[in-house]
Amino acid sequence: MSVEARLKAQALGLGFDRAGIARLGPVESAPAFERWLAEGRHGEMDYLRRGAELRQDTTRPEPGMVSAVVVTLDYGGRSPGGPVARYARGDDYHRLMWDRLDALLAWVRADRGTAVRGRAYVDTGPILERDLARRAGLGWFGKNTMLIHPEAGSFFFIGALFLELPLTPDAPFTDEHCGTCTRCLDACPTQALVAPGVMDARRCISYLTIESRSPIPDALAPQVGEHVYGCDVCQDVCPWNVKFAAPPPAEGALAPKAWLSGTDAGALARELLAMDEATYRERFRGSAMTRAKLAGLQRNARAVLANREGTT
């Protein structure tokens, strides 16, 4: 068995759901990304602009690296919607994926009998993960901008292990299977999908409730509806998820917590507004929802309650 086959088998053995290999180099989607930045569609996410040059070529962040093992990990889309996006209902995925990628690097070193240099990325470095995953044969870019796998949909995390080890890459995913479907564009509550494959983050509910530190614009607040943290609408309506999305994990770090998986947005909003900083730190220890900070969650909670009052 080739080293590539053994490496991917090891990745699956560590708990990842899919694995592919890509060669590092110029990023195909970099021109579109540059246009997106130039149009200001990144909003307050200045870190994307600061790292734009590094994102143009995957060899730039870690000189000497030549290959990447790209992995995906399902978090489950076949569960009821609610005020919290599905990916954030369990523990923070970063640590889990880093640990598994570090274990994969340890295996590579043991297998090769030398200290192969490597670096794990889980959406925290200056790389365009979706582009790398497509290059590794793991899916295509949907009209909702998500990476879609033909047998899994899009409810998964993406990680990558960069290696200085030359590897034979998998064939890139070149097909596009959205066809004439526009369900995601039609369903977006804030019309954040301004064109097929183009997201204006400034209008996206996930951005407004997670990344942005500013007040939710009055013109968009009603459309935020009952979303306390994130939004899954453009994924929920995707036919590939309707057919293939996996159920949420029943146990382990990504298993949804009951109090974050309910459908009563009002109850969660009131609980958040009653929290002080100490309670927040205790309640959200190990959660990806700390990304929004207490101030952001309470901002979102106030918007949700205002929307509920406006519909009664």
Short mmCIF file of C-alpha atoms in Angstrom, two decimals:
data_model
loop_
_atom_site.label_atom_id
_atom_site.label_comp_id
_atom_site.label_asym_id
_atom_site.label_seq_id
_atom_site.Cartn_x
_atom_site.Cartn_y
_atom_site.Cartn_z
CA MET A 1 0.00 0.00 0.00
CA SER A 2 1.35 3.44 -0.92
CA VAL A 3 2.24 6.00 1.70
CA GLU A 4 -0.64 8.15 0.44
CA ALA A 5 -3.16 5.34 0.91
CA ARG A 6 -1.79 4.48 4.34
CA LEU A 7 -1.82 8.14 5.37
CA LYS A 8 -5.46 8.59 4.38
CA ALA A 9 -6.41 5.34 6.08
CA GLN A 10 -4.71 6.55 9.25
CA ALA A 11 -6.64 9.83 9.05
CA LEU A 12 -9.91 7.91 8.89
CA GLY A 13 -8.73 5.70 11.74
CA LEU A 14 -8.21 8.81 13.87
CA GLY A 15 -11.86 9.72 13.42
CA PHE A 16 -11.99 11.97 10.38
CA ASP A 17 -14.74 11.19 7.90
CA ARG A 18 -12.88 11.88 4.67
CA ALA A 19 -9.30 12.60 3.62
CA GLY A 20 -7.57 13.72 0.45
CA ILE A 21 -4.13 14.91 -0.59
CA ALA A 22 -3.34 18.17 -2.35
CA ARG A 23 -0.16 19.71 -3.69
CA LEU A 24 0.56 23.16 -2.29
CA GLY A 25 0.91 26.12 -4.62
CA PRO A 26 -1.01 29.02 -6.19
CA VAL A 27 -4.65 29.18 -5.09
CA GLU A 28 -7.16 29.02 -7.93
CA SER A 29 -9.81 31.05 -6.12
CA ALA A 30 -7.38 33.81 -5.05
CA PRO A 31 -8.51 36.30 -7.74
CA ALA A 32 -12.15 35.95 -6.67
CA PHE A 33 -11.09 36.35 -3.04
CA GLU A 34 -9.17 39.53 -3.89
CA ARG A 35 -12.23 40.96 -5.66
CA TRP A 36 -14.38 40.07 -2.66
CA LEU A 37 -12.02 41.95 -0.37
CA ALA A 38 -11.80 44.93 -2.72
CA GLU A 39 -15.59 45.18 -2.68
CA GLY A 40 -15.53 45.33 1.12
CA ARG A 41 -17.66 42.23 1.50
CA HIS A 42 -15.50 41.00 4.40
CA GLY A 43 -16.92 43.67 6.70
CA GLU A 44 -14.97 44.01 9.94
CA MET A 45 -12.91 40.86 9.35
CA ASP A 46 -9.68 42.77 8.75
CA TYR A 47 -7.58 39.67 9.45
CA LEU A 48 -8.70 38.38 6.04
CA ARG A 49 -7.33 41.48 4.33
CA ARG A 50 -4.08 41.43 6.35
CA GLY A 51 -3.37 37.83 5.36
CA ALA A 52 -4.51 38.19 1.76
CA GLU A 53 -1.03 37.91 0.24
CA LEU A 54 -0.28 34.71 2.14
CA ARG A 55 -3.62 33.25 1.06
CA GLN A 56 -2.72 33.60 -2.62
CA ASP A 57 -0.33 30.64 -2.46
CA THR A 58 -0.42 27.80 0.07
CA THR A 59 3.38 27.53 0.06
CA ARG A 60 3.74 31.01 1.58
CA PRO A 61 2.52 30.48 5.17
CA GLU A 62 5.01 27.65 5.77
CA PRO A 63 7.98 27.79 3.33
CA GLY A 64 9.29 24.33 2.57
CA MET A 65 5.93 22.60 2.87
CA VAL A 66 4.87 20.94 -0.38
CA SER A 67 1.84 18.75 0.38
CA ALA A 68 -1.31 18.82 2.47
CA VAL A 69 -3.49 16.10 3.86
CA VAL A 70 -6.96 17.65 3.89
CA VAL A 71 -9.59 16.15 6.16
CA THR A 72 -13.25 16.70 6.94
CA LEU A 73 -15.22 15.90 10.07
CA ASP A 74 -19.01 15.74 10.08
CA TYR A 75 -20.84 17.57 12.85
CA GLY A 76 -24.33 16.62 11.75
CA GLY A 77 -27.00 18.50 9.87
CA ARG A 78 -29.85 16.06 10.36
CA SER A 79 -31.27 17.60 13.52
CA PRO A 80 -33.86 20.30 14.25
CA GLY A 81 -32.93 23.89 13.54
CA GLY A 82 -32.73 26.33 16.40
CA PRO A 83 -31.26 29.58 17.68
CA VAL A 84 -27.71 28.14 17.73
CA ALA A 85 -26.00 26.96 14.55
CA ARG A 86 -25.41 23.22 14.64
CA TYR A 87 -21.62 23.41 14.51
CA ALA A 88 -21.53 25.29 17.84
CA ARG A 89 -23.81 23.03 19.88
CA GLY A 90 -20.99 20.77 21.04
CA ASP A 91 -17.48 21.52 22.29
CA ASP A 92 -15.13 23.73 20.28
CA TYR A 93 -14.03 21.68 17.28
CA HIS A 94 -10.62 23.33 16.94
CA ARG A 95 -8.96 21.45 19.79
CA LEU A 96 -10.42 18.11 18.71
CA MET A 97 -9.21 18.49 15.14
CA TRP A 98 -5.81 19.85 16.13
CA ASP A 99 -5.26 16.86 18.41
CA ARG A 100 -6.14 14.43 15.64
CA LEU A 101 -3.99 16.23 13.09
CA ASP A 102 -1.08 16.26 15.55
CA ALA A 103 -1.58 12.52 15.99
CA LEU A 104 -1.53 12.14 12.22
CA LEU A 105 1.77 14.04 12.05
CA ALA A 106 3.21 11.77 14.74
CA TRP A 107 2.19 8.77 12.63
CA VAL A 108 3.87 10.26 9.55
CA ARG A 109 7.10 10.75 11.48
CA ALA A 110 7.01 7.21 12.82
CA ASP A 111 6.18 5.80 9.40
CA ARG A 112 8.98 7.69 7.66
CA GLY A 113 11.45 7.22 10.49
CA THR A 114 12.41 10.87 10.51
CA ALA A 115 11.24 14.18 11.98
CA VAL A 116 9.12 15.26 9.02
CA ARG A 117 8.16 18.90 9.45
CA GLY A 118 4.42 19.58 9.51
CA ARG A 119 1.82 22.14 10.55
CA ALA A 120 -1.87 21.64 11.33
CA TYR A 121 -4.49 24.19 10.27
CA VAL A 122 -8.11 24.35 11.41
CA ASP A 123 -9.52 27.62 9.99
CA THR A 124 -7.11 29.73 12.05
CA GLY A 125 -4.32 30.36 9.55
CA PRO A 126 -3.90 32.37 6.35
CA ILE A 127 -5.10 29.66 3.97
CA LEU A 128 -8.28 29.21 1.95
CA GLU A 129 -9.34 25.81 3.24
CA ARG A 130 -12.20 25.26 0.81
CA ASP A 131 -9.89 25.76 -2.17
CA LEU A 132 -7.43 23.27 -0.71
CA ALA A 133 -10.22 20.76 -0.03
CA ARG A 134 -11.50 21.05 -3.59
CA ARG A 135 -7.96 20.50 -4.82
CA ALA A 136 -7.84 17.35 -2.67
CA GLY A 137 -10.99 16.01 -4.33
CA LEU A 138 -13.33 16.57 -1.38
CA GLY A 139 -16.08 18.59 -3.04
CA TRP A 140 -17.14 21.62 -5.03
CA PHE A 141 -18.06 25.20 -4.12
CA GLY A 142 -21.82 25.47 -3.79
CA LYS A 143 -23.82 28.55 -4.66
CA ASN A 144 -24.06 29.12 -0.89
CA THR A 145 -20.22 29.30 -0.85
CA MET A 146 -19.98 26.10 1.19
CA LEU A 147 -17.87 23.12 0.14
CA ILE A 148 -20.30 20.36 -0.83
CA HIS A 149 -19.34 16.69 -0.93
CA PRO A 150 -21.51 14.54 -3.22
CA GLU A 151 -22.10 11.93 -0.51
CA ALA A 152 -22.08 14.10 2.62
CA GLY A 153 -23.48 17.55 1.87
CA SER A 154 -21.77 20.42 3.67
CA PHE A 155 -22.24 20.03 7.43
CA PHE A 156 -18.58 19.31 8.17
CA PHE A 157 -15.40 20.97 9.40
CA ILE A 158 -12.27 21.20 7.24
CA GLY A 159 -8.72 20.78 8.50
CA ALA A 160 -5.33 20.37 6.85
CA LEU A 161 -1.93 18.99 7.76
CA PHE A 162 0.83 20.70 5.78
CA LEU A 163 3.91 18.52 5.24
CA GLU A 164 7.37 18.98 3.77
CA LEU A 165 6.93 15.44 2.45
CA PRO A 166 6.28 15.15 -1.32
CA LEU A 167 3.08 13.18 -1.87
CA THR A 168 1.10 12.18 -4.94
CA PRO A 169 -2.01 14.37 -4.91
CA ASP A 170 -5.55 13.19 -5.46
CA ALA A 171 -7.44 14.38 -8.51
CA PRO A 172 -9.09 17.74 -7.82
CA PHE A 173 -12.86 17.99 -7.79
CA THR A 174 -13.70 19.72 -11.05
CA ASP A 175 -17.42 19.05 -11.43
CA GLU A 176 -20.14 21.36 -10.13
CA HIS A 177 -23.45 19.80 -9.16
CA CYS A 178 -25.69 22.71 -8.18
CA GLY A 179 -27.17 22.96 -11.66
CA THR A 180 -30.05 25.42 -11.92
CA CYS A 181 -30.92 25.16 -8.21
CA THR A 182 -31.12 28.48 -6.36
CA ARG A 183 -32.72 27.34 -3.11
CA CYS A 184 -29.94 28.77 -0.95
CA LEU A 185 -30.06 32.17 -2.63
CA ASP A 186 -33.84 32.27 -2.40
CA ALA A 187 -33.96 31.20 1.26
CA CYS A 188 -31.32 33.51 2.77
CA PRO A 189 -33.23 35.75 5.22
CA THR A 190 -30.99 38.77 4.59
CA GLN A 191 -30.18 38.20 0.90
CA ALA A 192 -26.52 37.83 1.84
CA LEU A 193 -25.92 35.60 -1.18
CA VAL A 194 -25.70 38.41 -3.71
CA ALA A 195 -24.85 36.07 -6.59
CA PRO A 196 -24.19 32.35 -6.97
CA GLY A 197 -21.08 31.66 -4.92
CA VAL A 198 -20.78 35.24 -3.65
CA MET A 199 -21.51 35.99 0.00
CA ASP A 200 -21.65 39.54 1.33
CA ALA A 201 -20.61 38.91 4.91
CA ARG A 202 -21.99 42.27 5.97
CA ARG A 203 -25.48 40.88 5.42
CA CYS A 204 -24.87 37.31 6.63
CA ILE A 205 -26.55 36.35 9.91
CA SER A 206 -23.54 34.27 10.93
CA TYR A 207 -21.29 37.30 10.50
CA LEU A 208 -23.73 39.67 12.21
CA THR A 209 -24.11 37.39 15.25
CA ILE A 210 -20.54 36.06 15.54
CA GLU A 211 -17.78 38.01 13.81
CA SER A 212 -19.13 41.56 13.93
CA ARG A 213 -18.54 43.60 17.07
CA SER A 214 -20.93 46.36 15.96
CA PRO A 215 -24.65 46.70 16.61
CA ILE A 216 -26.82 44.72 14.21
CA PRO A 217 -28.01 47.21 11.56
CA ASP A 218 -31.63 48.25 12.03
CA ALA A 219 -32.41 47.30 8.44
CA LEU A 220 -31.24 43.71 9.02
CA ALA A 221 -32.21 43.11 12.65
CA PRO A 222 -35.76 41.90 11.86
CA GLN A 223 -34.39 39.35 9.38
CA VAL A 224 -32.06 37.95 12.04
CA GLY A 225 -35.24 36.50 13.46
CA GLU A 226 -34.51 34.07 16.29
CA HIS A 227 -30.87 33.36 15.46
CA VAL A 228 -28.85 33.80 18.64
CA TYR A 229 -25.58 32.46 17.23
CA GLY A 230 -24.99 31.68 13.59
CA CYS A 231 -27.35 30.49 10.88
CA ASP A 232 -27.80 27.26 8.91
CA VAL A 233 -30.57 28.31 6.52
CA CYS A 234 -28.54 28.16 3.29
CA GLN A 235 -27.34 24.69 4.23
CA ASP A 236 -30.71 23.43 5.47
CA VAL A 237 -32.40 24.02 2.13
CA CYS A 238 -29.59 22.52 0.03
CA PRO A 239 -30.80 19.29 -1.64
CA TRP A 240 -27.43 17.67 -1.01
CA ASN A 241 -27.90 18.15 2.73
CA VAL A 242 -31.55 17.12 2.64
CA LYS A 243 -30.40 13.83 1.14
CA PHE A 244 -26.97 13.21 2.66
CA ALA A 245 -26.45 15.22 5.87
CA ALA A 246 -25.34 13.01 8.75
CA PRO A 247 -27.06 12.93 12.14
CA PRO A 248 -25.26 14.74 14.97
CA PRO A 249 -22.76 12.70 16.99
CA ALA A 250 -24.44 10.84 19.84
CA GLU A 251 -21.42 11.11 22.09
CA GLY A 252 -18.00 12.71 22.30
CA ALA A 253 -16.82 16.29 22.04
CA LEU A 254 -19.11 17.22 19.17
CA ALA A 255 -22.27 15.77 20.67
CA PRO A 256 -24.81 18.61 20.97
CA LYS A 257 -25.42 19.98 24.45
CA ALA A 258 -29.10 19.89 25.33
CA TRP A 259 -29.27 23.51 26.46
CA LEU A 260 -27.83 24.72 23.13
CA SER A 261 -29.97 22.41 21.00
CA GLY A 262 -33.43 23.58 22.01
CA THR A 263 -35.79 25.49 19.77
CA ASP A 264 -36.92 28.11 22.30
CA ALA A 265 -34.90 31.15 21.27
CA GLY A 266 -36.63 33.33 23.83
CA ALA A 267 -35.57 31.16 26.75
CA LEU A 268 -31.96 31.11 25.59
CA ALA A 269 -31.99 34.86 24.98
CA ARG A 270 -33.29 35.57 28.47
CA GLU A 271 -30.70 33.25 30.00
CA LEU A 272 -27.93 35.09 28.17
CA LEU A 273 -29.15 38.50 29.27
CA ALA A 274 -29.15 37.34 32.89
CA MET A 275 -25.51 36.20 32.74
CA ASP A 276 -22.59 38.03 34.26
CA GLU A 277 -19.04 37.52 33.03
CA ALA A 278 -18.21 34.79 35.55
CA THR A 279 -21.34 32.79 34.71
CA TYR A 280 -20.66 33.19 31.01
CA ARG A 281 -17.09 31.88 31.34
CA GLU A 282 -18.28 28.86 33.30
CA ARG A 283 -21.26 28.11 31.06
CA PHE A 284 -19.36 28.44 27.80
CA ARG A 285 -16.04 26.89 28.81
CA GLY A 286 -14.77 24.88 25.85
CA SER A 287 -17.43 26.23 23.48
CA ALA A 288 -16.91 27.79 20.05
CA MET A 289 -19.55 30.34 21.06
CA THR A 290 -16.93 32.28 23.01
CA ARG A 291 -16.00 33.70 19.61
CA ALA A 292 -18.87 36.19 19.98
CA LYS A 293 -18.00 37.06 23.59
CA LEU A 294 -20.68 37.79 26.17
CA ALA A 295 -21.33 41.27 24.79
CA GLY A 296 -22.01 39.85 21.34
CA LEU A 297 -24.29 37.11 22.62
CA GLN A 298 -26.27 39.61 24.67
CA ARG A 299 -26.54 41.92 21.66
CA ASN A 300 -27.97 39.00 19.70
CA ALA A 301 -30.30 38.08 22.55
CA ARG A 302 -31.76 41.57 22.63
CA ALA A 303 -32.38 41.44 18.88
CA VAL A 304 -34.11 38.07 19.19
CA LEU A 305 -36.39 39.27 21.98
CA ALA A 306 -37.22 42.44 20.04
CA ASN A 307 -38.15 40.32 17.04
CA ARG A 308 -40.33 38.05 19.15
CA GLU A 309 -42.13 41.02 20.64
CA GLY A 310 -42.66 42.41 17.16
CA THR A 311 -44.47 39.27 16.04
CA THR A 312 -46.82 38.96 19.00
#
